[in-house]
PDB file of C-alpha atoms in Angstrom:
ATOM      1  CA  MET E   1       0.000   0.000   0.000  1.00  0.00           C
ATOM      2  CA  SER E   2       1.416   3.402  -0.939  1.00  0.00           C
ATOM      3  CA  LYS E   3       2.088   6.175   1.588  1.00  0.00           C
ATOM      4  CA  PHE E   4      -0.514   8.302  -0.214  1.00  0.00           C
ATOM      5  CA  SER E   5      -3.205   5.642   0.343  1.00  0.00           C
ATOM      6  CA  ILE E   6      -2.355   5.419   4.037  1.00  0.00           C
ATOM      7  CA  VAL E   7      -2.439   9.208   4.452  1.00  0.00           C
ATOM      8  CA  ALA E   8      -5.694   9.488   2.466  1.00  0.00           C
ATOM      9  CA  GLY E   9      -7.251   6.732   4.583  1.00  0.00           C
ATOM     10  CA  LEU E  10      -6.219   8.435   7.826  1.00  0.00           C
ATOM     11  CA  ILE E  11      -7.613  11.760   6.620  1.00  0.00           C
ATOM     12  CA  CYS E  12     -10.945  10.095   5.856  1.00  0.00           C
ATOM     13  CA  ILE E  13     -11.052   8.352   9.241  1.00  0.00           C
ATOM     14  CA  PHE E  14     -10.229  11.543  11.154  1.00  0.00           C
ATOM     15  CA  GLY E  15     -12.716  13.436   9.007  1.00  0.00           C
ATOM     16  CA  PHE E  16     -15.502  11.034   9.972  1.00  0.00           C
ATOM     17  CA  LEU E  17     -14.507  11.095  13.638  1.00  0.00           C
ATOM     18  CA  SER E  18     -14.667  14.881  13.716  1.00  0.00           C
ATOM     19  CA  ALA E  19     -17.946  15.046  11.779  1.00  0.00           C
ATOM     20  CA  PRO E  20     -20.103  15.337  14.949  1.00  0.00           C
ATOM     21  CA  ALA E  21     -18.443  18.708  15.680  1.00  0.00           C
ATOM     22  CA  VAL E  22     -21.043  20.718  13.810  1.00  0.00           C
ATOM     23  CA  ALA E  23     -22.740  24.054  14.383  1.00  0.00           C
ATOM     24  CA  GLY E  24     -24.572  22.846  17.498  1.00  0.00           C
ATOM     25  CA  ASP E  25     -21.270  22.245  19.276  1.00  0.00           C
ATOM     26  CA  PHE E  26     -20.503  25.966  19.445  1.00  0.00           C
ATOM     27  CA  ASP E  27     -23.897  27.390  20.451  1.00  0.00           C
ATOM     28  CA  GLY E  28     -23.396  27.477  24.216  1.00  0.00           C
ATOM     29  CA  ARG E  29     -24.962  24.110  25.027  1.00  0.00           C
ATOM     30  CA  GLN E  30     -21.648  22.250  25.369  1.00  0.00           C
ATOM     31  CA  ASN E  31     -18.470  23.118  27.221  1.00  0.00           C
ATOM     32  CA  LEU E  32     -15.564  24.279  25.081  1.00  0.00           C
ATOM     33  CA  ILE E  33     -11.806  24.420  25.320  1.00  0.00           C
ATOM     34  CA  CYS E  34     -10.145  27.272  23.410  1.00  0.00           C
ATOM     35  CA  ALA E  35      -6.584  28.172  22.500  1.00  0.00           C
ATOM     36  CA  ALA E  36      -4.982  31.346  21.183  1.00  0.00           C
ATOM     37  CA  MET E  37      -3.457  31.480  17.706  1.00  0.00           C
ATOM     38  CA  ASP E  38      -2.680  35.208  17.336  1.00  0.00           C
ATOM     39  CA  VAL E  39      -2.305  37.771  20.136  1.00  0.00           C
ATOM     40  CA  ASN E  40      -2.157  41.535  19.630  1.00  0.00           C
ATOM     41  CA  GLU E  41      -1.411  44.116  22.309  1.00  0.00           C
ATOM     42  CA  CYS E  42      -2.553  47.700  21.661  1.00  0.00           C
ATOM     43  CA  LEU E  43      -1.430  50.835  23.475  1.00  0.00           C
ATOM     44  CA  PRO E  44      -2.704  54.438  23.336  1.00  0.00           C
ATOM     45  CA  GLY E  45      -1.860  56.249  20.117  1.00  0.00           C
ATOM     46  CA  GLY E  46      -2.832  53.344  17.890  1.00  0.00           C
ATOM     47  CA  GLU E  47       0.287  51.266  18.425  1.00  0.00           C
ATOM     48  CA  CYS E  48      -0.554  47.565  18.185  1.00  0.00           C
ATOM     49  CA  LYS E  49       2.026  44.828  18.292  1.00  0.00           C
ATOM     50  CA  ARG E  50       1.766  41.125  17.606  1.00  0.00           C
ATOM     51  CA  MET E  51       2.885  39.176  20.654  1.00  0.00           C
ATOM     52  CA  THR E  52       3.062  35.573  21.741  1.00  0.00           C
ATOM     53  CA  ALA E  53       0.578  34.251  24.277  1.00  0.00           C
ATOM     54  CA  LEU E  54       3.498  33.688  26.648  1.00  0.00           C
ATOM     55  CA  GLU E  55       4.689  37.321  26.348  1.00  0.00           C
ATOM     56  CA  VAL E  56       1.312  38.687  27.513  1.00  0.00           C
ATOM     57  CA  ASN E  57       0.744  35.882  30.044  1.00  0.00           C
ATOM     58  CA  PHE E  58      -2.286  34.553  28.128  1.00  0.00           C
ATOM     59  CA  PRO E  59      -3.227  31.078  29.329  1.00  0.00           C
ATOM     60  CA  ASP E  60      -2.416  27.992  27.289  1.00  0.00           C
ATOM     61  CA  PHE E  61      -6.089  27.000  27.313  1.00  0.00           C
ATOM     62  CA  ILE E  62      -9.353  28.523  28.413  1.00  0.00           C
ATOM     63  CA  ARG E  63     -12.154  26.153  29.373  1.00  0.00           C
ATOM     64  CA  ILE E  64     -15.642  27.593  28.990  1.00  0.00           C
ATOM     65  CA  ASN E  65     -18.459  26.067  31.045  1.00  0.00           C
ATOM     66  CA  PHE E  66     -21.666  27.692  29.815  1.00  0.00           C
ATOM     67  CA  LYS E  67     -23.933  25.934  32.352  1.00  0.00           C
ATOM     68  CA  ASP E  68     -21.882  27.115  35.355  1.00  0.00           C
ATOM     69  CA  LYS E  69     -21.175  30.486  33.665  1.00  0.00           C
ATOM     70  CA  ALA E  70     -17.482  30.070  34.392  1.00  0.00           C
ATOM     71  CA  ILE E  71     -14.190  30.222  32.536  1.00  0.00           C
ATOM     72  CA  ARG E  72     -11.195  28.389  33.906  1.00  0.00           C
ATOM     73  CA  THR E  73      -7.667  28.892  32.654  1.00  0.00           C
ATOM     74  CA  GLU E  74      -4.488  26.874  32.816  1.00  0.00           C
ATOM     75  CA  GLN E  75      -1.083  28.523  32.664  1.00  0.00           C
ATOM     76  CA  SER E  76       2.004  26.599  31.571  1.00  0.00           C
ATOM     77  CA  GLY E  77       3.390  27.019  35.116  1.00  0.00           C
ATOM     78  CA  GLY E  78       0.408  25.133  36.539  1.00  0.00           C
ATOM     79  CA  GLU E  79      -1.495  28.179  37.845  1.00  0.00           C
ATOM     80  CA  LYS E  80      -5.264  27.797  37.459  1.00  0.00           C
ATOM     81  CA  LEU E  81      -7.635  30.759  37.510  1.00  0.00           C
ATOM     82  CA  LYS E  82     -11.416  31.157  37.274  1.00  0.00           C
ATOM     83  CA  THR E  83     -13.642  34.028  36.165  1.00  0.00           C
ATOM     84  CA  THR E  84     -17.407  34.401  35.923  1.00  0.00           C
ATOM     85  CA  ILE E  85     -19.376  34.877  32.712  1.00  0.00           C
ATOM     86  CA  GLU E  86     -21.565  37.860  33.575  1.00  0.00           C
ATOM     87  CA  ARG E  87     -23.414  38.157  30.265  1.00  0.00           C
ATOM     88  CA  MET E  88     -24.168  35.715  27.463  1.00  0.00           C
ATOM     89  CA  GLU E  89     -26.042  36.412  24.228  1.00  0.00           C
ATOM     90  CA  THR E  90     -26.275  35.061  20.688  1.00  0.00           C
ATOM     91  CA  VAL E  91     -25.873  37.622  17.895  1.00  0.00           C
ATOM     92  CA  ASP E  92     -25.612  36.920  14.141  1.00  0.00           C
ATOM     93  CA  GLY E  93     -24.444  33.326  14.545  1.00  0.00           C
ATOM     94  CA  LYS E  94     -21.954  34.102  17.300  1.00  0.00           C
ATOM     95  CA  ILE E  95     -22.220  33.398  20.987  1.00  0.00           C
ATOM     96  CA  ILE E  96     -20.966  36.438  22.879  1.00  0.00           C
ATOM     97  CA  ILE E  97     -19.832  36.120  26.491  1.00  0.00           C
ATOM     98  CA  GLN E  98     -18.633  38.991  28.654  1.00  0.00           C
ATOM     99  CA  GLY E  99     -17.245  39.707  32.066  1.00  0.00           C
ATOM    100  CA  ALA E 100     -14.756  41.680  34.118  1.00  0.00           C
ATOM    101  CA  GLU E 101     -11.803  40.599  36.179  1.00  0.00           C
ATOM    102  CA  ASP E 102     -10.055  42.405  39.017  1.00  0.00           C
ATOM    103  CA  GLY E 103      -6.739  40.693  38.376  1.00  0.00           C
ATOM    104  CA  ARG E 104      -4.161  40.350  41.099  1.00  0.00           C
ATOM    105  CA  GLU E 105      -4.531  41.923  44.519  1.00  0.00           C
ATOM    106  CA  ASP E 106      -2.637  45.172  45.149  1.00  0.00           C
ATOM    107  CA  THR E 107      -2.211  45.695  41.392  1.00  0.00           C
ATOM    108  CA  LYS E 108      -4.282  47.995  39.209  1.00  0.00           C
ATOM    109  CA  ASP E 109      -4.674  45.417  36.439  1.00  0.00           C
ATOM    110  CA  GLY E 110      -8.452  44.906  36.250  1.00  0.00           C
ATOM    111  CA  LEU E 111     -10.057  44.664  32.827  1.00  0.00           C
ATOM    112  CA  GLY E 112     -13.266  43.965  30.961  1.00  0.00           C
ATOM    113  CA  TRP E 113     -13.411  41.185  28.386  1.00  0.00           C
ATOM    114  CA  THR E 114     -15.595  39.867  25.581  1.00  0.00           C
ATOM    115  CA  VAL E 115     -15.334  36.542  23.762  1.00  0.00           C
ATOM    116  CA  ALA E 116     -17.128  35.982  20.444  1.00  0.00           C
ATOM    117  CA  ILE E 117     -17.319  32.373  19.217  1.00  0.00           C
ATOM    118  CA  ASP E 118     -18.612  31.554  15.737  1.00  0.00           C
ATOM    119  CA  GLU E 119     -21.361  28.949  16.146  1.00  0.00           C
ATOM    120  CA  GLU E 120     -20.550  27.401  12.778  1.00  0.00           C
ATOM    121  CA  ASN E 121     -16.819  26.746  13.073  1.00  0.00           C
ATOM    122  CA  GLY E 122     -15.686  27.525  16.647  1.00  0.00           C
ATOM    123  CA  LYS E 123     -13.379  30.387  15.678  1.00  0.00           C
ATOM    124  CA  MET E 124     -12.912  32.758  18.590  1.00  0.00           C
ATOM    125  CA  VAL E 125     -12.015  36.408  19.077  1.00  0.00           C
ATOM    126  CA  LEU E 126     -11.318  37.594  22.611  1.00  0.00           C
ATOM    127  CA  SER E 127     -10.914  41.271  23.386  1.00  0.00           C
ATOM    128  CA  ALA E 128      -9.894  42.645  26.758  1.00  0.00           C
ATOM    129  CA  SER E 129      -9.206  46.191  27.849  1.00  0.00           C
ATOM    130  CA  GLY E 130      -7.950  47.900  30.949  1.00  0.00           C
ATOM    131  CA  THR E 131      -6.115  51.125  31.702  1.00  0.00           C
ATOM    132  CA  ASP E 132      -3.915  52.126  28.744  1.00  0.00           C
ATOM    133  CA  VAL E 133      -3.870  48.643  27.176  1.00  0.00           C
ATOM    134  CA  ALA E 134      -6.092  46.398  25.080  1.00  0.00           C
ATOM    135  CA  PHE E 135      -5.631  42.866  23.827  1.00  0.00           C
ATOM    136  CA  VAL E 136      -7.170  41.141  20.820  1.00  0.00           C
ATOM    137  CA  VAL E 137      -6.737  37.387  20.721  1.00  0.00           C
ATOM    138  CA  PHE E 138      -7.711  35.254  17.730  1.00  0.00           C
ATOM    139  CA  GLY E 139      -8.103  31.555  18.361  1.00  0.00           C
ATOM    140  CA  ALA E 140     -10.250  28.480  18.016  1.00  0.00           C
ATOM    141  CA  CYS E 141     -12.457  26.390  20.256  1.00  0.00           C
ATOM    142  CA  THR E 142     -13.414  22.746  20.264  1.00  0.00           C
ATOM    143  CA  VAL E 143     -15.539  20.403  22.362  1.00  0.00           C
ATOM    144  CA  PRO E 144     -13.256  18.670  24.889  1.00  0.00           C
TER     145      PRO E 144
END
């Protein structure tokens, strides 16, 4: 059997296994796990810079639990954090979740955040803003 046949067969098998991940998987009825692909940090004056998730301390994964209205994060160093989803709404085929986070004690690092997840394909855009900084994170979500 040729290498092409093996690869083609594996692609078909994985394609069928992932077939259940359809539009309904991203509509807020199932928990999701999301990861960042592109991170941008913006400062006053219009200066935006592409960064790595590690450079801005963005978690490796965010786990969204719609039923409990909670987001849990996992950092590469093992630190786990939780925030509350304060608002959830569906708009134009996207589930929008929002909240605010105080950040670390004794530090003025609180911010507001919004996550928009495309119900059709699980693509995600997270935006967060605080004092003199904003972040835009592009990523993707899947059902764990």
